[in-house]
Amino acid sequence: RDIVLLWPPPAKYGGRHTVTLIPGDGIGPELLNHVRELFRFSCVPVDFEVVNVCSSTEDDINNAITAIRRNGVALKGNIETLHTLPASHKSRNNLLRTSLDLYANVMHCKSLPGVQTRHNNIDIMIIRENTEGEYSSLEHESVTGVVECLKIITRTNSLRIAEYAFKLAREKGRKRVTAVHKANIMKLGDGLFLQCCREVAAGYPDIAFDAMIVDNTTMQLVSKPQQFDVMVMPNLYGNVVSNVCAGLVGGPGLVPGANYGHDYAVFETATRNTGKSIADRNIANPTAMLLASCMMLDHLKLYDYATMIRNAVLTTMNETRVRLNSPRRCSPHTFHN
Amino acid sequence: MTSERINKPVVLGRAVTLMAALALFKMQTVTLIPGDGIGPEISTAVMKIFEAAKAPIQWEEKNVTAIKGPGGKWIIPPEAKESMDKNKIGLKGPLKTPIAAGHPSMNLLLRKTFDLYANVRPCMSIEGYKTPYTDVDLVTIRENTEGEYSGIEHTIVDGVVQSIKLITEDASRKIAEYAFEYAKNNQRASVTAVHKANIMRMSDGLFLRKCRQVAENYRDIKFTEMYLDTVCLNMVQDPTQFDVLVMPNLYGDILSDLCAGLIGGLGVTPSGNIGANNVAIFESVHGTAPDIAGLDLANPTALLLSAVMMLRHMGMHDYSKKIETACFNTIRDKKVLTGDLGGKSKCSEFTAEICQRVRDMD
C-alpha cells in the first residue's frame, strides 16, 4: 500500500474544498485570520469550517476531531496545555494527533536568503514519529514520591515511520537518511527503532543510511548543520531536533510543519508554539502559518494557488531583508503581493 | 624552630616560605585516573602545568579497569575506591568501554559506585577559538542517576518495547538544592528548570514541584521554568539569555552536549560530577581518540579546564584563576595551538607554553 501519496479528499460541487480550521490559543487566532484574509484576497477555492477548542472540556476536542474526519484536512494553531491541571487531563494537541493517527510529522528547514542567521545553506528534512514514544502519556505513581513514565516503541510504528522517511526521501530526490537515537542507553527501545530503520534501508539501496546518537546530533547541528539531509527519529528527539533546526534557520516564525496520517493531514507551524507573550500585539511573524497553508494547498492539489502565495511570501521575506530581532508589523506584510 | 635559627639564612628563608605556603593551603591529595587512549598524555600535561603553578596538589594515580568482585558483580578495584573515599576529589581522563568485555560502561560503574548525582558543565565561550556563537556563559546541571537512563526496559509482547523513565522526589530535591547552592556559591543570577510537563505531567510535574519548593529557600536567585523545546529554540538563536539550567537526565544529556557544541565541542569543555558524601570527580568528556594516542597530538584543554573547576570546588581560587588565564591567553594568542584548535603544535609544546605563562604570572 502506497503510504506517502496520501490522496486528498476530492473537491466538492463547484470545485471548492472545505478545510477544518482550529484557531487554538495565543497567536493562533490572529495568524489564521491572516491566512483567511489572504485566501479571500487571492480567491482560493477553500472554505474554512472553524472549530474553537477550549482547553477545559472534552467535547470541544471531540468536535474538532469529528470535523477533521469529515473534511480530511485541517489547519491549526497550538492549543495551550496548562500543566498545573491533573495528569488525567491530556494535552489536546496530543489527543488530536493520536486519535487521527497522524503518525508522521514532517518539517523542512531551509535557509532563506533574506534572513540573517549564523549558519547558511541549511536544507534538512525532519521526519518525526508523532504518536508514540515518550508522548504515550502513560504515567503512574507506584510508590509515593516515585513516578514512572512509560516510553513505548513498537515495531509497527517504527517500520511505518521509516518507510515514510525513505519514500519521501526518494520522492524528493534526497541522498541520505540519518536515524537519530539513543540506543547505547535505551538498548531495547531505541534499539528496536534503529533495527526497523535498518531493515527498511535495506530496501532502498539508492539512498545512504546512517545513524547518530541524539546528543552528538545536537552538537553537530550547532557546528556543522550542512552535513544533514533527511533525518528520522522517535517523538521526543524529534521535538528537540526540530526546535534546534527551526532556531538555526531563523526562528519559530519561519518554518511550517505538517502532520500526515493514512487518511488525514493537519498543517500547523513546525515548532507548535502558543506564543502567549506576543499574542494580540500584531508582532507575530505569519510566515510559518502562511507557508503551512501553502503546504495544505499543495496537498489539495491546488498547486497554482500554492505557488503564487508561496512566491509572494518568500519575495516579501527576501526583499525586505528581515532582521531577526526586530518586531515586524504583521498585517501590512500580508498585502505585499 | 630553634634548630633552624642556627642554620644558614637561605635554608631559613626557604623553610619560612614553605611553612607560609602550607599555612595557606595544606597539600591536598587528589586521585588521578589517567584513562585510556590520549588519557595518559593529557594527564601528564595537566600535572606539569599544576607543577609550574606550584599548586598544592599531590596526585595519587589509580587504575579503574573493572574487575569481577565477590558475588560476581563488576566493581572498580578496591584500592581505587579507597583512594577516592579518602581523598574525596578525583580527576579523570577518558575511559574506553570495550565492546565485548562483558562489563557495563566504566562511567556508569563510577557513577553507581560513588552515587554521582549531579553532572555540572559550565560552558563559556573561549576567546580565540571562534565559533558562530559568542558570549556564551551558562552552566548545565543535570540529574545523573535516574530519569530516562534508569535502564529498566521490557519487551511486553513481540514488537512492543516499554522503557521506564523514573523520577523520584528525593533525587529531584537533591539536584534542585545542588543547583541553587551552585548558583549561590558562584554568583549566578538565575536558575531555569527545563521540563516537558505539558506532556509528561506526573513525572516532570514532580521534578518541577520540587524545584519550586527549593526555590522558596533561595529568594535572591531568580527561578524560571521553560519547556525543553523552547530552550532548544532559544539556545541556538540567543544563548546569552541563559544562566544556570537544571534538568532531569535525558534533557541534560542533550542540552549539555548542545551547549558544548556552542563553545567548540567536547575537546574544550570541562565537566564535574558531584556525589554523595562530598565526593566529586572532575573529568574530560571527550573520547579516548585511539587514532592519535601516543603521538603527542592531543589537546589537554578539556582536562585542564576540568582541573581548574576542581580547584574552584576546593576553594583554591587564586590558583584556578592563574591556570585558567594562562590557558585562555595561550589559545587567544593563537601562536601555539594543537591540531583540533586549528594549529600545528604538539601537545608538549602547547603544555610548555601554558607552563611558561603560568610561571611568568608569578
PDB file of C-alpha atoms in Angstrom, chain B residues 28-221:
ATOM      1  CA  GLN B  28      45.752  18.199  49.110  1.00  0.00           C
ATOM      2  CA  THR B  29      45.818  14.736  47.636  1.00  0.00           C
ATOM      3  CA  VAL B  30      43.684  14.116  44.585  1.00  0.00           C
ATOM      4  CA  THR B  31      43.001  10.757  42.965  1.00  0.00           C
ATOM      5  CA  LEU B  32      44.086  10.892  39.354  1.00  0.00           C
ATOM      6  CA  ILE B  33      42.633   8.421  36.841  1.00  0.00           C
ATOM      7  CA  PRO B  34      44.598   8.928  33.621  1.00  0.00           C
ATOM      8  CA  GLY B  35      42.272   6.828  31.483  1.00  0.00           C
ATOM      9  CA  ASP B  36      42.864   5.230  28.094  1.00  0.00           C
ATOM     10  CA  GLY B  37      43.980   6.400  24.664  1.00  0.00           C
ATOM     11  CA  ILE B  38      45.146  10.013  24.964  1.00  0.00           C
ATOM     12  CA  GLY B  39      44.337   9.944  28.695  1.00  0.00           C
ATOM     13  CA  PRO B  40      47.877   9.419  29.986  1.00  0.00           C
ATOM     14  CA  GLU B  41      49.413  12.210  27.847  1.00  0.00           C
ATOM     15  CA  ILE B  42      46.823  14.820  28.769  1.00  0.00           C
ATOM     16  CA  SER B  43      47.059  13.821  32.448  1.00  0.00           C
ATOM     17  CA  THR B  44      50.825  14.327  32.304  1.00  0.00           C
ATOM     18  CA  ALA B  45      50.248  17.716  30.677  1.00  0.00           C
ATOM     19  CA  VAL B  46      47.899  18.760  33.488  1.00  0.00           C
ATOM     20  CA  MET B  47      50.344  17.575  36.157  1.00  0.00           C
ATOM     21  CA  LYS B  48      53.147  19.609  34.534  1.00  0.00           C
ATOM     22  CA  ILE B  49      51.008  22.746  34.438  1.00  0.00           C
ATOM     23  CA  PHE B  50      49.992  22.336  38.070  1.00  0.00           C
ATOM     24  CA  GLU B  51      53.646  21.916  38.998  1.00  0.00           C
ATOM     25  CA  ALA B  52      54.545  25.101  37.141  1.00  0.00           C
ATOM     26  CA  ALA B  53      51.769  26.905  39.007  1.00  0.00           C
ATOM     27  CA  LYS B  54      53.037  25.447  42.301  1.00  0.00           C
ATOM     28  CA  ALA B  55      49.504  24.368  43.167  1.00  0.00           C
ATOM     29  CA  PRO B  56      49.414  22.419  46.445  1.00  0.00           C
ATOM     30  CA  ILE B  57      48.086  19.258  44.848  1.00  0.00           C
ATOM     31  CA  GLN B  58      49.530  15.813  45.241  1.00  0.00           C
ATOM     32  CA  TRP B  59      48.417  13.278  42.687  1.00  0.00           C
ATOM     33  CA  GLU B  60      47.605   9.666  43.502  1.00  0.00           C
ATOM     34  CA  GLU B  61      47.342   7.713  40.271  1.00  0.00           C
ATOM     35  CA  LYS B  62      44.867   4.855  40.192  1.00  0.00           C
ATOM     36  CA  ASN B  63      43.566   2.483  37.581  1.00  0.00           C
ATOM     37  CA  VAL B  64      39.832   1.773  37.432  1.00  0.00           C
ATOM     38  CA  THR B  65      39.540  -1.115  34.984  1.00  0.00           C
ATOM     39  CA  ALA B  66      36.560  -3.148  36.138  1.00  0.00           C
ATOM     40  CA  ILE B  67      37.143  -6.421  37.890  1.00  0.00           C
ATOM     41  CA  LYS B  68      34.710  -9.080  38.984  1.00  0.00           C
ATOM     42  CA  GLY B  69      34.094  -8.724  42.666  1.00  0.00           C
ATOM     43  CA  PRO B  70      32.843 -11.322  45.161  1.00  0.00           C
ATOM     44  CA  GLY B  71      29.328 -12.273  44.218  1.00  0.00           C
ATOM     45  CA  GLY B  72      30.037 -11.923  40.507  1.00  0.00           C
ATOM     46  CA  LYS B  73      29.176  -8.250  40.201  1.00  0.00           C
ATOM     47  CA  TRP B  74      31.501  -5.938  38.299  1.00  0.00           C
ATOM     48  CA  ILE B  75      33.207  -3.411  40.572  1.00  0.00           C
ATOM     49  CA  ILE B  76      36.093  -0.979  40.352  1.00  0.00           C
ATOM     50  CA  PRO B  77      39.318  -2.144  42.056  1.00  0.00           C
ATOM     51  CA  PRO B  78      39.075  -1.735  45.847  1.00  0.00           C
ATOM     52  CA  GLU B  79      42.262   0.354  46.134  1.00  0.00           C
ATOM     53  CA  ALA B  80      40.801   2.889  43.671  1.00  0.00           C
ATOM     54  CA  LYS B  81      37.611   3.076  45.716  1.00  0.00           C
ATOM     55  CA  GLU B  82      39.539   3.502  48.967  1.00  0.00           C
ATOM     56  CA  SER B  83      41.655   6.241  47.436  1.00  0.00           C
ATOM     57  CA  MET B  84      38.580   8.173  46.283  1.00  0.00           C
ATOM     58  CA  ASP B  85      36.789   7.748  49.598  1.00  0.00           C
ATOM     59  CA  LYS B  86      39.834   9.064  51.401  1.00  0.00           C
ATOM     60  CA  ASN B  87      40.646  11.977  49.088  1.00  0.00           C
ATOM     61  CA  LYS B  88      37.068  12.869  48.135  1.00  0.00           C
ATOM     62  CA  ILE B  89      38.276  14.620  44.968  1.00  0.00           C
ATOM     63  CA  GLY B  90      39.170  12.939  41.691  1.00  0.00           C
ATOM     64  CA  LEU B  91      40.301  13.937  38.207  1.00  0.00           C
ATOM     65  CA  LYS B  92      39.549  11.523  35.410  1.00  0.00           C
ATOM     66  CA  GLY B  93      40.637  11.203  31.812  1.00  0.00           C
ATOM     67  CA  PRO B  94      38.633   9.476  29.066  1.00  0.00           C
ATOM     68  CA  LEU B  95      37.789   5.821  29.665  1.00  0.00           C
ATOM     69  CA  LYS B  96      37.021   3.348  26.940  1.00  0.00           C
ATOM     70  CA  THR B  97      34.372   0.681  27.195  1.00  0.00           C
ATOM     71  CA  PRO B  98      35.484  -2.347  25.237  1.00  0.00           C
ATOM     72  CA  ILE B  99      32.529  -3.764  23.361  1.00  0.00           C
ATOM     73  CA  ALA B 100      32.828  -7.406  24.225  1.00  0.00           C
ATOM     74  CA  ALA B 101      34.274  -7.038  27.701  1.00  0.00           C
ATOM     75  CA  GLY B 102      31.066  -8.092  29.364  1.00  0.00           C
ATOM     76  CA  HIS B 103      31.084  -5.320  31.925  1.00  0.00           C
ATOM     77  CA  PRO B 104      28.947  -2.186  31.759  1.00  0.00           C
ATOM     78  CA  SER B 105      30.291   1.214  30.775  1.00  0.00           C
ATOM     79  CA  MET B 106      33.064   2.381  33.127  1.00  0.00           C
ATOM     80  CA  ASN B 107      31.459   5.768  33.514  1.00  0.00           C
ATOM     81  CA  LEU B 108      28.247   4.101  34.619  1.00  0.00           C
ATOM     82  CA  LEU B 109      30.150   1.971  37.117  1.00  0.00           C
ATOM     83  CA  LEU B 110      31.881   5.009  38.629  1.00  0.00           C
ATOM     84  CA  ARG B 111      28.573   6.825  38.800  1.00  0.00           C
ATOM     85  CA  LYS B 112      26.931   3.984  40.667  1.00  0.00           C
ATOM     86  CA  THR B 113      29.873   3.370  42.998  1.00  0.00           C
ATOM     87  CA  PHE B 114      30.072   6.947  44.242  1.00  0.00           C
ATOM     88  CA  ASP B 115      26.421   7.942  43.734  1.00  0.00           C
ATOM     89  CA  LEU B 116      27.405  10.852  41.479  1.00  0.00           C
ATOM     90  CA  TYR B 117      24.035  12.511  41.302  1.00  0.00           C
ATOM     91  CA  ALA B 118      24.881  15.841  39.675  1.00  0.00           C
ATOM     92  CA  ASN B 119      26.722  16.497  36.429  1.00  0.00           C
ATOM     93  CA  VAL B 120      27.846  20.091  36.095  1.00  0.00           C
ATOM     94  CA  ARG B 121      29.052  21.528  32.830  1.00  0.00           C
ATOM     95  CA  PRO B 122      29.953  25.213  32.678  1.00  0.00           C
ATOM     96  CA  CYS B 123      30.044  26.426  29.097  1.00  0.00           C
ATOM     97  CA  MET B 124      31.900  29.643  28.463  1.00  0.00           C
ATOM     98  CA  SER B 125      32.956  30.936  25.072  1.00  0.00           C
ATOM     99  CA  ILE B 126      36.698  30.707  24.616  1.00  0.00           C
ATOM    100  CA  GLU B 127      38.167  33.872  23.189  1.00  0.00           C
ATOM    101  CA  GLY B 128      40.366  32.840  20.325  1.00  0.00           C
ATOM    102  CA  TYR B 129      38.502  29.672  19.439  1.00  0.00           C
ATOM    103  CA  LYS B 130      35.967  31.039  17.015  1.00  0.00           C
ATOM    104  CA  THR B 131      32.512  29.517  16.852  1.00  0.00           C
ATOM    105  CA  PRO B 132      29.343  31.062  15.376  1.00  0.00           C
ATOM    106  CA  TYR B 133      28.265  31.772  18.971  1.00  0.00           C
ATOM    107  CA  THR B 134      29.976  34.398  21.111  1.00  0.00           C
ATOM    108  CA  ASP B 135      29.454  35.427  24.729  1.00  0.00           C
ATOM    109  CA  VAL B 136      28.098  32.076  25.841  1.00  0.00           C
ATOM    110  CA  ASP B 137      28.216  31.842  29.625  1.00  0.00           C
ATOM    111  CA  LEU B 138      25.925  29.249  31.079  1.00  0.00           C
ATOM    112  CA  VAL B 139      26.020  26.177  33.293  1.00  0.00           C
ATOM    113  CA  THR B 140      24.023  22.990  32.762  1.00  0.00           C
ATOM    114  CA  ILE B 141      23.275  20.922  35.841  1.00  0.00           C
ATOM    115  CA  ARG B 142      21.944  17.518  35.029  1.00  0.00           C
ATOM    116  CA  GLU B 143      20.451  14.896  37.313  1.00  0.00           C
ATOM    117  CA  ASN B 144      22.677  11.910  36.733  1.00  0.00           C
ATOM    118  CA  THR B 145      21.154   8.859  38.406  1.00  0.00           C
ATOM    119  CA  GLU B 146      17.572   8.309  37.272  1.00  0.00           C
ATOM    120  CA  GLY B 147      15.173   9.648  34.711  1.00  0.00           C
ATOM    121  CA  GLU B 148      15.215   8.095  31.273  1.00  0.00           C
ATOM    122  CA  TYR B 149      18.515   6.352  31.927  1.00  0.00           C
ATOM    123  CA  SER B 150      17.187   4.060  34.592  1.00  0.00           C
ATOM    124  CA  GLY B 151      17.905   1.151  32.270  1.00  0.00           C
ATOM    125  CA  ILE B 152      14.566  -0.502  33.012  1.00  0.00           C
ATOM    126  CA  GLU B 153      13.169  -1.864  29.777  1.00  0.00           C
ATOM    127  CA  HIS B 154      10.842  -4.714  28.917  1.00  0.00           C
ATOM    128  CA  THR B 155       9.517  -6.364  25.799  1.00  0.00           C
ATOM    129  CA  ILE B 156       5.807  -6.563  26.588  1.00  0.00           C
ATOM    130  CA  VAL B 157       4.844  -8.600  23.548  1.00  0.00           C
ATOM    131  CA  ASP B 158       6.920  -9.289  20.475  1.00  0.00           C
ATOM    132  CA  GLY B 159       7.388  -5.953  18.730  1.00  0.00           C
ATOM    133  CA  VAL B 160       6.328  -3.701  21.613  1.00  0.00           C
ATOM    134  CA  VAL B 161       9.001  -2.338  23.938  1.00  0.00           C
ATOM    135  CA  GLN B 162       8.498  -0.262  27.027  1.00  0.00           C
ATOM    136  CA  SER B 163      11.241   1.886  28.579  1.00  0.00           C
ATOM    137  CA  ILE B 164      10.604   3.278  32.005  1.00  0.00           C
ATOM    138  CA  LYS B 165      11.533   6.817  32.995  1.00  0.00           C
ATOM    139  CA  LEU B 166      11.820   7.095  36.734  1.00  0.00           C
ATOM    140  CA  ILE B 167      11.512  10.380  38.602  1.00  0.00           C
ATOM    141  CA  THR B 168      11.747  10.387  42.379  1.00  0.00           C
ATOM    142  CA  GLU B 169      11.090  13.130  44.879  1.00  0.00           C
ATOM    143  CA  ASP B 170      14.444  12.667  46.628  1.00  0.00           C
ATOM    144  CA  ALA B 171      16.628  12.852  43.549  1.00  0.00           C
ATOM    145  CA  SER B 172      14.717  15.855  42.204  1.00  0.00           C
ATOM    146  CA  ARG B 173      15.061  17.678  45.501  1.00  0.00           C
ATOM    147  CA  LYS B 174      18.779  16.876  45.752  1.00  0.00           C
ATOM    148  CA  ILE B 175      19.557  18.136  42.277  1.00  0.00           C
ATOM    149  CA  ALA B 176      17.467  21.276  42.760  1.00  0.00           C
ATOM    150  CA  GLU B 177      19.254  22.011  46.035  1.00  0.00           C
ATOM    151  CA  TYR B 178      22.613  21.482  44.400  1.00  0.00           C
ATOM    152  CA  ALA B 179      21.688  23.775  41.527  1.00  0.00           C
ATOM    153  CA  PHE B 180      20.680  26.621  43.823  1.00  0.00           C
ATOM    154  CA  GLU B 181      23.739  26.119  46.053  1.00  0.00           C
ATOM    155  CA  TYR B 182      25.954  26.241  42.981  1.00  0.00           C
ATOM    156  CA  ALA B 183      24.224  29.390  41.784  1.00  0.00           C
ATOM    157  CA  LYS B 184      24.703  30.998  45.174  1.00  0.00           C
ATOM    158  CA  ASN B 185      28.366  29.991  45.510  1.00  0.00           C
ATOM    159  CA  ASN B 186      29.252  31.112  42.012  1.00  0.00           C
ATOM    160  CA  GLN B 187      27.304  34.382  41.980  1.00  0.00           C
ATOM    161  CA  ARG B 188      24.879  33.322  39.257  1.00  0.00           C
ATOM    162  CA  ALA B 189      21.702  35.330  38.967  1.00  0.00           C
ATOM    163  CA  SER B 190      19.075  32.841  37.839  1.00  0.00           C
ATOM    164  CA  VAL B 191      18.198  29.163  37.693  1.00  0.00           C
ATOM    165  CA  THR B 192      15.951  27.783  34.955  1.00  0.00           C
ATOM    166  CA  ALA B 193      14.243  24.406  35.265  1.00  0.00           C
ATOM    167  CA  VAL B 194      13.910  22.627  31.928  1.00  0.00           C
ATOM    168  CA  HIS B 195      10.997  20.212  31.586  1.00  0.00           C
ATOM    169  CA  LYS B 196       8.236  18.812  29.453  1.00  0.00           C
ATOM    170  CA  ALA B 197       5.445  18.844  31.953  1.00  0.00           C
ATOM    171  CA  ASN B 198       2.783  19.541  29.326  1.00  0.00           C
ATOM    172  CA  ILE B 199       3.286  16.006  28.027  1.00  0.00           C
ATOM    173  CA  MET B 200       4.812  14.143  30.961  1.00  0.00           C
ATOM    174  CA  ARG B 201       2.529  15.664  33.530  1.00  0.00           C
ATOM    175  CA  MET B 202       3.278  13.492  36.552  1.00  0.00           C
ATOM    176  CA  SER B 203       6.991  12.844  36.162  1.00  0.00           C
ATOM    177  CA  ASP B 204       8.251  16.236  35.019  1.00  0.00           C
ATOM    178  CA  GLY B 205       5.499  17.762  37.133  1.00  0.00           C
ATOM    179  CA  LEU B 206       7.070  16.206  40.229  1.00  0.00           C
ATOM    180  CA  PHE B 207      10.510  17.448  39.202  1.00  0.00           C
ATOM    181  CA  LEU B 208       9.129  20.935  38.692  1.00  0.00           C
ATOM    182  CA  ARG B 209       7.299  20.964  42.029  1.00  0.00           C
ATOM    183  CA  LYS B 210      10.492  20.050  43.850  1.00  0.00           C
ATOM    184  CA  CYS B 211      12.423  22.790  42.041  1.00  0.00           C
ATOM    185  CA  ARG B 212       9.746  25.302  43.007  1.00  0.00           C
ATOM    186  CA  GLN B 213       9.884  24.199  46.640  1.00  0.00           C
ATOM    187  CA  VAL B 214      13.650  24.552  46.808  1.00  0.00           C
ATOM    188  CA  ALA B 215      13.453  27.935  45.058  1.00  0.00           C
ATOM    189  CA  GLU B 216      11.422  29.230  48.020  1.00  0.00           C
ATOM    190  CA  ASN B 217      14.554  28.966  50.172  1.00  0.00           C
ATOM    191  CA  TYR B 218      16.674  30.993  47.778  1.00  0.00           C
ATOM    192  CA  ARG B 219      14.726  34.178  47.282  1.00  0.00           C
ATOM    193  CA  ASP B 220      17.598  36.203  45.877  1.00  0.00           C
ATOM    194  CA  ILE B 221      18.074  33.846  42.944  1.00  0.00           C
TER     195      ILE B 221
END
